[in-house]
XYZ file of C-alpha atoms in Angstrom:
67
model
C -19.807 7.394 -5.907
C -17.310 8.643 -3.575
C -15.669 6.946 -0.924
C -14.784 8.295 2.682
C -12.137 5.553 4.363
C -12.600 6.321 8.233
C -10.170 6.629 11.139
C -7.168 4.453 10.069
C -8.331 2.865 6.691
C -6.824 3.901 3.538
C -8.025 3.085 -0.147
C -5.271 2.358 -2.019
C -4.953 1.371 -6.192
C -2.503 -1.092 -7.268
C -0.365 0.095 -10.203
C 0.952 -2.846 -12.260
C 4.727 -3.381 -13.289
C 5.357 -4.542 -16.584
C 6.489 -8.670 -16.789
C 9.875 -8.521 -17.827
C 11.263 -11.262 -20.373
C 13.116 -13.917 -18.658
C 16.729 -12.912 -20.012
C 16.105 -9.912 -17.970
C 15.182 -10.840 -14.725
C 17.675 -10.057 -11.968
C 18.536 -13.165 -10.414
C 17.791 -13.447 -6.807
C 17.571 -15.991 -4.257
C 14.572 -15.870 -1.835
C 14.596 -18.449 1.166
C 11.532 -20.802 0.749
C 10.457 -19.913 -2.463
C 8.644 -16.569 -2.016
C 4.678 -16.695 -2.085
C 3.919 -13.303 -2.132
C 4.906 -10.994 -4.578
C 5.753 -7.383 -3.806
C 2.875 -4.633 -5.630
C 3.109 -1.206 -5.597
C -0.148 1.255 -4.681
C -0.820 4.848 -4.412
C -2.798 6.238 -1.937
C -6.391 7.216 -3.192
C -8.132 8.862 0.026
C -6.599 8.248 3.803
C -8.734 8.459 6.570
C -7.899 11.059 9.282
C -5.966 8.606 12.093
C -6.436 6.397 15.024
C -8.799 7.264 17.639
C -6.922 6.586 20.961
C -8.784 5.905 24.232
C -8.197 8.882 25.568
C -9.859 10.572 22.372
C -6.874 11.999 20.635
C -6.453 11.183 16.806
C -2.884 9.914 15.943
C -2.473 11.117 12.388
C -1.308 8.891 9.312
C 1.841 9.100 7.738
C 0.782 8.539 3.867
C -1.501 11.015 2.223
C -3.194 11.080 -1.247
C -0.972 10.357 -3.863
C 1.982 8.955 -2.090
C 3.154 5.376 -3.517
C-alpha cells in the first residue's frame, strides 16, 4: 500500500542510534532533567506544501531522503 501525505504532512521513519555503554556517554548537563529525547528520521514521501488563502502552494523545504 502506498501512501500519499497531502499539502504539508510528511511521513517520516525513525532510524535508531545505537545505546552507548555508560563509560562512554558524553557528560552533559540538561536543565530540568530532559524528558524528551532527541531521534533522528528520514523523510519517506513529503507532501507538495501549504495551501495559502489566496491559493498559492508554499513549497517544503525537506524532500525524500533528507534526515
Amino acid at each position: 500500500m502506498q501512501f500519499e501525505p497531502l499539502y504539508d504532512k510528511i511521513i517520516a521513519k525513525e532510524i535508531k542510534q545505537p545505546v552507548l555503554p555508560a563509560g562512554n556517554r558524553r557528560r552533559n548537563i540538561h536543565p530540568g532533567n530532559c524528558k524528551r529525547k532527541p531521534f533522528l528520521a528520514e523523510v519517506i514521501a513529503a507532501g507538495d506544501g501549504m495551501l495559502t488563502k489566496d491559493g498559492k502552494v508554499i513549497q517544503l523545504k525537506v524532500k525524500p531522503g533528507d534526515k
